Structure formats: C-alpha cells, structure tokens
C-alpha cells in the first residue's frame, strides 16, 4: 500500500511540475508573440518612414483628361511633414478643370499614398501608380497612369 501511495504521490508531483512548466511556456510564448507583433509594427513604421523620405520631391505624369481624348500634365510635389501640392497644367482642352491643390495632407497605408479626396496612389518600383476607387491600378489601353520622379 505504501508503494501505491508513493507511486501516486510521484505521479501527482510529476503532473504538477508538468503543468507549471506548461504555464511558463505559455507565458513565454505569449511574450514572444507580443514581441513579434511589436517588431512587425516597428518594421512597418520604418518602411513607411522610408517611403515618405523617397516621396519627397517633384513627380510628374501625363494622363488623359476624362472623356475628352486630350491629355494633361500633372505635377505632384511631396514635402516634409506629409504635405503635398498637386497641379494640373498644359491641358490640351479648355474644358479641362485645372487642379491646384496646395499644402494638403497625405497619409501612408503600407505602400499606398492616400491624397485625401484627391485619390490614392501605389508606391512600387520607384513609381507612383494611380489607383481606381477599388484599389486597382488605373489604366487606359493597357497603359498604367503613373507618376515618375523628376531627377533633381
């Protein structure tokens, strides 16, 4: 009987140690998971800061004016502090409503540049692709609407 009691006591102690060890591992895993989330957030913030730095400067695009068959040249200037200017110039039609947006705010969402009510762009391959409302790249005749940076 003493042997059975001793075996039960040893088994109970083993289970207790195993459960405490398991809790410690779960706590460690939770801490490691939180650290990974924080590291991911830090990497995303660093990537967005890098994109913001690369955006600063003058970008141009020549794109069709809606339903006119004509083209206009757009100049998009990104400034420090998440500000931008957007100007439409050299429109080939008098019907074109020229844009002149100054010191407006933009935000970054991963590699998407949101220009408030002035649309959204995708930063990829060193270019800015104009996006449709559904987030797909705007194209005409299989040609992307794209801004390229003016080399200074």
CSV table of N, CA and C in Angstrom, one decimal, residues 5-131:
chain,number,residue,atom,x,y,z
A,5,UNK,N,0.8,4.3,-2.7
A,5,UNK,CA,0.7,5.7,-2.3
A,5,UNK,C,1.9,6.5,-2.8
A,6,UNK,N,3.1,5.9,-2.7
A,6,UNK,CA,4.3,6.6,-3.2
A,6,UNK,C,4.3,6.8,-4.7
A,7,UNK,N,3.8,5.8,-5.4
A,7,UNK,CA,3.7,6.0,-6.9
A,7,UNK,C,2.6,7.1,-7.3
A,8,UNK,N,1.5,7.1,-6.5
A,8,UNK,CA,0.5,8.1,-6.8
A,8,UNK,C,1.1,9.5,-6.5
A,9,UNK,N,1.8,9.6,-5.4
A,9,UNK,CA,2.4,10.9,-5.0
A,9,UNK,C,3.4,11.4,-6.1
A,10,UNK,N,4.2,10.4,-6.6
A,10,UNK,CA,5.2,10.8,-7.6
A,10,UNK,C,4.5,11.2,-8.9
A,11,UNK,N,3.4,10.5,-9.2
A,11,UNK,CA,2.7,10.8,-10.4
A,11,UNK,C,2.0,12.2,-10.3
A,12,UNK,N,1.5,12.5,-9.1
A,12,UNK,CA,0.9,13.8,-8.9
A,12,UNK,C,1.9,14.9,-9.0
A,13,UNK,N,3.0,14.7,-8.4
A,13,UNK,CA,4.1,15.7,-8.4
A,13,UNK,C,4.6,15.9,-9.8
A,14,UNK,N,4.7,14.8,-10.6
A,14,UNK,CA,5.1,15.0,-12.0
A,14,UNK,C,4.1,15.8,-12.8
A,15,UNK,N,2.8,15.5,-12.6
A,15,UNK,CA,1.8,16.3,-13.3
A,15,UNK,C,1.8,17.7,-12.9
A,16,UNK,N,2.0,18.0,-11.6
A,16,UNK,CA,2.1,19.4,-11.1
A,16,UNK,C,3.2,20.1,-11.7
A,17,UNK,N,4.4,19.5,-11.8
A,17,UNK,CA,5.6,20.1,-12.4
A,17,UNK,C,5.3,20.3,-13.9
A,18,UNK,N,4.8,19.4,-14.5
A,18,UNK,CA,4.5,19.5,-15.9
A,18,UNK,C,3.5,20.6,-16.2
A,19,UNK,N,2.5,20.8,-15.4
A,19,UNK,CA,1.5,21.8,-15.6
A,19,UNK,C,2.1,23.2,-15.3
A,20,UNK,N,3.0,23.3,-14.3
A,20,UNK,CA,3.6,24.6,-14.0
A,20,UNK,C,4.6,24.9,-15.2
A,21,UNK,N,5.3,23.9,-15.7
A,21,UNK,CA,6.2,24.1,-16.8
A,21,UNK,C,5.5,24.5,-18.0
A,22,UNK,N,4.3,23.9,-18.2
A,22,UNK,CA,3.5,24.3,-19.4
A,22,UNK,C,3.0,25.7,-19.3
A,23,UNK,N,2.6,26.2,-18.1
A,23,UNK,CA,2.2,27.6,-17.9
A,23,UNK,C,3.3,28.5,-18.2
A,24,UNK,N,4.5,28.2,-17.8
A,24,UNK,CA,5.6,29.0,-18.0
A,24,UNK,C,5.9,29.1,-19.5
A,25,UNK,N,5.7,28.0,-20.2
A,25,UNK,CA,5.9,28.0,-21.7
A,25,UNK,C,4.9,28.9,-22.4
A,26,UNK,N,3.6,28.8,-21.9
A,26,UNK,CA,2.5,29.5,-22.5
A,26,UNK,C,2.8,31.0,-22.3
A,27,UNK,N,3.2,31.4,-21.0
A,27,UNK,CA,3.5,32.8,-20.8
A,27,UNK,C,4.7,33.3,-21.7
A,28,UNK,N,5.7,32.4,-21.8
A,28,UNK,CA,6.9,32.8,-22.6
A,28,UNK,C,6.4,33.0,-24.1
A,29,UNK,N,5.6,32.0,-24.6
A,29,UNK,CA,5.1,32.1,-25.9
A,29,UNK,C,4.2,33.4,-26.1
A,30,UNK,N,3.4,33.8,-25.2
A,30,UNK,CA,2.7,35.0,-25.3
A,30,UNK,C,3.6,36.2,-25.3
A,31,UNK,N,4.6,36.2,-24.5
A,31,UNK,CA,5.6,37.3,-24.5
A,31,UNK,C,6.3,37.4,-25.8
A,32,UNK,N,6.7,36.2,-26.3
A,32,UNK,CA,7.4,36.2,-27.6
A,32,UNK,C,6.5,36.6,-28.7
A,33,UNK,N,5.2,36.2,-28.7
A,33,UNK,CA,4.2,36.7,-29.7
A,33,UNK,C,4.1,38.2,-29.7
A,34,UNK,N,4.0,38.8,-28.5
A,34,UNK,CA,3.8,40.2,-28.3
A,34,UNK,C,5.1,40.9,-28.9
A,35,UNK,N,6.2,40.4,-28.6
A,35,UNK,CA,7.5,40.9,-29.1
A,35,UNK,C,7.5,40.9,-30.6
A,36,UNK,N,7.0,39.8,-31.2
A,36,UNK,CA,7.0,39.7,-32.7
A,36,UNK,C,6.0,40.7,-33.3
A,37,UNK,N,4.9,40.9,-32.6
A,37,UNK,CA,3.9,41.9,-33.1
A,37,UNK,C,4.6,43.3,-33.1
A,38,UNK,N,5.2,43.6,-31.9
A,38,UNK,CA,5.8,44.9,-31.8
A,38,UNK,C,7.0,45.1,-32.8
A,39,UNK,N,7.7,44.0,-33.1
A,39,UNK,CA,8.8,44.1,-34.0
A,39,UNK,C,8.2,44.4,-35.4
A,40,UNK,N,7.1,43.7,-35.8
A,40,UNK,CA,6.4,43.9,-37.0
A,40,UNK,C,5.9,45.3,-37.2
A,41,UNK,N,5.4,45.9,-36.1
A,41,UNK,CA,4.9,47.2,-36.2
A,41,UNK,C,6.0,48.2,-36.4
A,42,UNK,N,7.2,47.9,-35.7
A,42,UNK,CA,8.3,48.8,-35.8
A,42,UNK,C,8.9,48.7,-37.3
A,43,UNK,N,8.9,47.5,-37.9
A,43,UNK,CA,9.4,47.4,-39.2
A,43,UNK,C,8.4,48.1,-40.2
A,44,UNK,N,7.1,48.0,-40.0
A,44,UNK,CA,6.2,48.7,-40.8
A,44,UNK,C,6.4,50.2,-40.7
A,45,UNK,N,6.5,50.7,-39.5
A,45,UNK,CA,6.8,52.2,-39.3
A,45,UNK,C,8.0,52.6,-40.0
A,46,UNK,N,9.1,51.8,-39.9
A,46,UNK,CA,10.4,52.1,-40.6
A,46,UNK,C,10.2,52.1,-42.1
A,47,UNK,N,9.5,51.1,-42.6
A,47,UNK,CA,9.2,51.1,-44.0
A,47,UNK,C,8.4,52.3,-44.5
A,48,UNK,N,7.4,52.7,-43.8
A,48,UNK,CA,6.6,53.8,-44.2
A,48,UNK,C,7.4,55.1,-44.1
A,49,UNK,N,8.3,55.2,-43.1
A,49,UNK,CA,9.2,56.4,-43.0
A,49,UNK,C,10.1,56.4,-44.2
A,50,UNK,N,10.6,55.3,-44.6
A,50,UNK,CA,11.5,55.2,-45.8
A,50,UNK,C,10.7,55.6,-47.0
A,51,UNK,N,9.5,55.2,-47.2
A,51,UNK,CA,8.7,55.6,-48.3
A,51,UNK,C,8.4,57.1,-48.3
A,52,UNK,N,8.1,57.6,-47.1
A,52,UNK,CA,7.9,59.1,-47.0
A,52,UNK,C,9.1,59.8,-47.4
A,53,UNK,N,10.3,59.3,-47.1
A,53,UNK,CA,11.5,60.0,-47.4
A,53,UNK,C,11.7,59.9,-48.9
A,54,UNK,N,11.4,58.8,-49.6
A,54,UNK,CA,11.6,58.7,-51.0
A,54,UNK,C,10.6,59.5,-51.8
A,55,UNK,N,9.4,59.8,-51.2
A,55,UNK,CA,8.4,60.5,-51.9
A,55,UNK,C,8.8,62.0,-52.0
A,56,UNK,N,9.5,62.5,-51.1
A,56,UNK,CA,9.8,64.0,-51.1
A,56,UNK,C,10.4,64.4,-52.4
A,57,UNK,N,9.8,65.3,-53.0
A,57,UNK,CA,10.3,65.8,-54.3
A,57,UNK,C,9.2,66.0,-55.3
A,58,UNK,N,9.6,66.2,-56.6
A,58,UNK,CA,8.6,66.5,-57.6
A,58,UNK,C,8.4,65.3,-58.5
A,59,UNK,N,7.1,65.0,-58.7
A,59,UNK,CA,6.7,63.9,-59.6
A,59,UNK,C,5.8,64.4,-60.7
A,60,UNK,N,5.9,63.8,-61.9
A,60,UNK,CA,5.0,64.3,-63.0
A,60,UNK,C,4.4,63.1,-63.7
A,61,UNK,N,3.3,63.4,-64.3
A,61,UNK,CA,2.6,62.4,-65.1
A,61,UNK,C,1.8,63.1,-66.2
A,62,UNK,N,1.7,62.4,-67.3
A,62,UNK,CA,0.8,62.9,-68.4
A,62,UNK,C,-0.3,61.9,-68.6
A,63,UNK,N,-1.5,62.3,-68.4
A,63,UNK,CA,-2.6,61.4,-68.4
A,63,UNK,C,-3.8,62.0,-69.1
A,64,UNK,N,-4.7,61.1,-69.6
A,64,UNK,CA,-5.9,61.6,-70.3
A,64,UNK,C,-6.8,62.4,-69.4
A,65,UNK,N,-7.4,63.4,-70.0
A,65,UNK,CA,-8.4,64.2,-69.3
A,65,UNK,C,-9.7,63.4,-69.6
A,66,UNK,N,-10.5,63.2,-68.5
A,66,UNK,CA,-11.7,62.4,-68.6
A,66,UNK,C,-12.6,62.7,-69.8
A,67,UNK,N,-12.9,61.7,-70.6
A,67,UNK,CA,-13.9,61.7,-71.7
A,67,UNK,C,-13.6,62.8,-72.7
A,68,UNK,N,-12.3,63.3,-72.8
A,68,UNK,CA,-12.1,64.3,-73.8
A,68,UNK,C,-11.2,63.8,-74.9
A,69,UNK,N,-10.4,62.8,-74.6
A,69,UNK,CA,-9.4,62.3,-75.6
A,69,UNK,C,-8.2,63.1,-75.6
A,70,UNK,N,-8.1,64.1,-74.8
A,70,UNK,CA,-7.0,65.0,-74.6
A,70,UNK,C,-6.2,64.6,-73.4
A,71,UNK,N,-5.0,65.2,-73.3
A,71,UNK,CA,-4.1,64.9,-72.2
A,71,UNK,C,-3.7,66.1,-71.4
A,72,UNK,N,-3.4,65.9,-70.1
A,72,UNK,CA,-2.9,67.0,-69.3
A,72,UNK,C,-1.7,66.5,-68.5
A,73,UNK,N,-0.8,67.4,-68.2
A,73,UNK,CA,0.3,67.1,-67.4
A,73,UNK,C,0.1,67.5,-65.9
A,74,UNK,N,0.4,66.6,-65.0
A,74,UNK,CA,0.2,66.8,-63.6
A,74,UNK,C,1.5,66.8,-62.9
A,75,UNK,N,1.6,67.7,-62.0
A,75,UNK,CA,2.8,67.8,-61.2
A,75,UNK,C,2.4,67.7,-59.7
A,76,UNK,N,3.0,66.7,-59.1
A,76,UNK,CA,2.7,66.3,-57.7
A,76,UNK,C,4.0,66.5,-56.9
A,77,UNK,N,3.9,67.4,-55.9
A,77,UNK,CA,5.1,67.7,-55.1
A,77,UNK,C,4.9,67.3,-53.7
A,78,UNK,N,5.7,66.3,-53.2
A,78,UNK,CA,5.6,65.9,-51.8
A,78,UNK,C,6.6,66.7,-51.0
A,79,UNK,N,6.2,67.1,-49.9
A,79,UNK,CA,7.0,67.9,-49.0
A,79,UNK,C,7.1,67.2,-47.6
A,80,UNK,N,8.1,67.6,-46.8
A,80,UNK,CA,8.2,67.1,-45.5
A,80,UNK,C,7.0,67.4,-44.7
A,81,UNK,N,6.7,66.6,-43.7
A,81,UNK,CA,5.5,66.8,-42.9
A,81,UNK,C,4.3,66.2,-43.5
A,82,UNK,N,4.4,65.3,-44.4
A,82,UNK,CA,3.2,64.6,-45.0
A,82,UNK,C,2.3,65.6,-45.7
A,83,UNK,N,2.9,66.6,-46.4
A,83,UNK,CA,2.1,67.6,-47.2
A,83,UNK,C,2.4,67.4,-48.7
A,84,UNK,N,1.5,67.8,-49.5
A,84,UNK,CA,1.7,67.7,-51.0
A,84,UNK,C,1.0,68.9,-51.7
A,85,UNK,N,1.5,69.2,-52.9
A,85,UNK,CA,0.8,70.1,-53.8
A,85,UNK,C,0.5,69.3,-55.1
A,86,UNK,N,-0.6,69.6,-55.7
A,86,UNK,CA,-0.9,68.9,-56.9
A,86,UNK,C,-1.4,69.9,-57.9
A,87,UNK,N,-0.8,70.0,-59.1
A,87,UNK,CA,-1.2,71.0,-60.1
A,87,UNK,C,-1.4,70.3,-61.4
A,88,UNK,N,-2.5,70.6,-62.1
A,88,UNK,CA,-2.7,70.2,-63.5
A,88,UNK,C,-2.4,71.4,-64.4
A,89,UNK,N,-1.6,71.1,-65.4
A,89,UNK,CA,-1.2,72.2,-66.3
A,89,UNK,C,-1.1,71.6,-67.7
A,90,UNK,N,-1.0,72.5,-68.6
A,90,UNK,CA,-0.8,72.2,-70.0
A,90,UNK,C,-1.9,71.3,-70.6
A,91,UNK,N,-3.1,71.6,-70.1
A,91,UNK,CA,-4.2,70.8,-70.6
A,91,UNK,C,-4.5,71.2,-72.0
A,92,UNK,N,-4.8,70.2,-72.8
A,92,UNK,CA,-5.0,70.4,-74.3
A,92,UNK,C,-6.4,70.8,-74.6
A,93,UNK,N,-7.2,71.0,-73.6
A,93,UNK,CA,-8.6,71.4,-73.8
A,93,UNK,C,-9.0,72.5,-72.9
A,94,UNK,N,-9.9,73.4,-73.3
A,94,UNK,CA,-10.4,74.4,-72.5
A,94,UNK,C,-11.4,73.9,-71.5
A,95,UNK,N,-12.0,72.7,-71.8
A,95,UNK,CA,-13.0,72.1,-70.9
A,95,UNK,C,-12.4,71.5,-69.7
A,96,UNK,N,-11.1,71.4,-69.7
A,96,UNK,CA,-10.4,70.7,-68.5
A,96,UNK,C,-10.4,71.7,-67.3
A,97,UNK,N,-10.9,71.2,-66.2
A,97,UNK,CA,-10.8,71.9,-65.0
A,97,UNK,C,-9.4,71.8,-64.3
A,98,UNK,N,-8.7,72.8,-64.3
A,98,UNK,CA,-7.3,72.7,-63.8
A,98,UNK,C,-7.3,72.5,-62.3
A,99,UNK,N,-6.5,71.6,-61.8
A,99,UNK,CA,-6.3,71.4,-60.4
A,99,UNK,C,-5.3,72.3,-59.9
A,100,UNK,N,-5.5,72.7,-58.6
A,100,UNK,CA,-4.4,73.4,-58.0
A,100,UNK,C,-4.6,73.2,-56.5
A,101,UNK,N,-4.0,72.2,-55.9
A,101,UNK,CA,-4.1,71.8,-54.5
A,101,UNK,C,-2.8,72.2,-53.9
A,102,UNK,N,-2.9,72.9,-52.8
A,102,UNK,CA,-1.6,73.4,-52.1
A,102,UNK,C,-1.7,73.0,-50.6
A,103,UNK,N,-0.5,72.5,-50.1
A,103,UNK,CA,-0.3,72.1,-48.7
A,103,UNK,C,-1.4,71.2,-48.2
A,104,UNK,N,-1.8,70.3,-49.0
A,104,UNK,CA,-2.8,69.3,-48.5
A,104,UNK,C,-2.0,68.2,-47.8
A,105,UNK,N,-2.8,67.4,-46.9
A,105,UNK,CA,-2.2,66.3,-46.1
A,105,UNK,C,-2.3,65.0,-46.9
A,106,UNK,N,-1.3,64.2,-46.8
A,106,UNK,CA,-1.4,62.8,-47.3
A,106,UNK,C,-1.1,61.9,-46.2
A,107,UNK,N,-1.5,60.6,-46.3
A,107,UNK,CA,-1.2,59.6,-45.3
A,107,UNK,C,-0.7,58.4,-46.1
A,108,UNK,N,0.0,57.5,-45.3
A,108,UNK,CA,0.5,56.3,-45.9
A,108,UNK,C,-0.2,55.1,-45.2
A,109,UNK,N,-0.5,54.2,-46.0
A,109,UNK,CA,-1.1,52.9,-45.6
A,109,UNK,C,-0.4,51.8,-46.3
A,110,UNK,N,0.7,51.3,-45.6
A,110,UNK,CA,1.6,50.4,-46.2
A,110,UNK,C,2.3,51.1,-47.4
A,111,UNK,N,2.1,50.6,-48.6
A,111,UNK,CA,2.7,51.3,-49.7
A,111,UNK,C,1.7,52.1,-50.5
A,112,UNK,N,0.6,52.4,-49.9
A,112,UNK,CA,-0.5,53.2,-50.5
A,112,UNK,C,-0.3,54.6,-50.0
A,113,UNK,N,-0.4,55.6,-50.9
A,113,UNK,CA,-0.3,57.0,-50.6
A,113,UNK,C,-1.7,57.6,-50.8
A,114,UNK,N,-2.4,58.0,-49.7
A,114,UNK,CA,-3.7,58.5,-49.8
A,114,UNK,C,-3.7,60.0,-49.8
A,115,UNK,N,-4.2,60.6,-50.9
A,115,UNK,CA,-4.2,62.0,-51.1
A,115,UNK,C,-5.5,62.6,-50.7
A,116,UNK,N,-6.1,62.1,-49.7
A,116,UNK,CA,-7.4,62.6,-49.2
A,116,UNK,C,-8.4,62.5,-50.3
A,117,UNK,N,-9.2,63.5,-50.6
A,117,UNK,CA,-10.2,63.4,-51.7
A,117,UNK,C,-9.6,63.5,-53.1
A,118,UNK,N,-8.3,63.6,-53.2
A,118,UNK,CA,-7.6,63.7,-54.5
A,118,UNK,C,-7.1,62.4,-55.0
A,119,UNK,N,-7.6,61.3,-54.3
A,119,UNK,CA,-7.2,60.0,-54.8
A,119,UNK,C,-6.2,59.2,-54.0
A,120,UNK,N,-5.8,58.1,-54.6
A,120,UNK,CA,-4.8,57.3,-53.9
A,120,UNK,C,-3.8,56.7,-54.9
A,121,UNK,N,-2.6,56.5,-54.5
A,121,UNK,CA,-1.5,56.1,-55.3
A,121,UNK,C,-0.9,54.9,-54.7
A,122,UNK,N,-0.2,54.0,-55.5
A,122,UNK,CA,0.6,52.9,-55.0
A,122,UNK,C,2.0,53.2,-55.3
A,123,UNK,N,2.9,53.1,-54.3
A,123,UNK,CA,4.3,53.3,-54.5
A,123,UNK,C,4.9,52.0,-54.7
A,124,UNK,N,5.5,51.7,-55.9
A,124,UNK,CA,6.1,50.5,-56.3
A,124,UNK,C,7.1,50.7,-57.4
A,125,UNK,N,8.2,50.0,-57.3
A,125,UNK,CA,9.3,50.1,-58.3
A,125,UNK,C,9.7,51.5,-58.5
A,126,UNK,N,9.7,52.4,-57.5
A,126,UNK,CA,10.2,53.7,-57.6
A,126,UNK,C,9.2,54.6,-58.4
A,127,UNK,N,8.0,54.2,-58.6
A,127,UNK,CA,7.0,55.0,-59.3
A,127,UNK,C,5.7,55.1,-58.5
A,128,UNK,N,4.9,56.0,-58.8
A,128,UNK,CA,3.6,56.1,-58.2
A,128,UNK,C,2.5,55.8,-59.2
A,129,UNK,N,1.8,54.7,-58.9
A,129,UNK,CA,0.7,54.3,-59.8
A,129,UNK,C,-0.6,54.9,-59.3
A,130,UNK,N,-1.4,55.5,-60.2
A,130,UNK,CA,-2.7,56.0,-59.8
A,130,UNK,C,-3.7,54.8,-59.6
A,131,UNK,N,-4.4,54.8,-58.5
A,131,UNK,CA,-5.4,53.7,-58.3
A,131,UNK,C,-6.8,54.1,-58.5
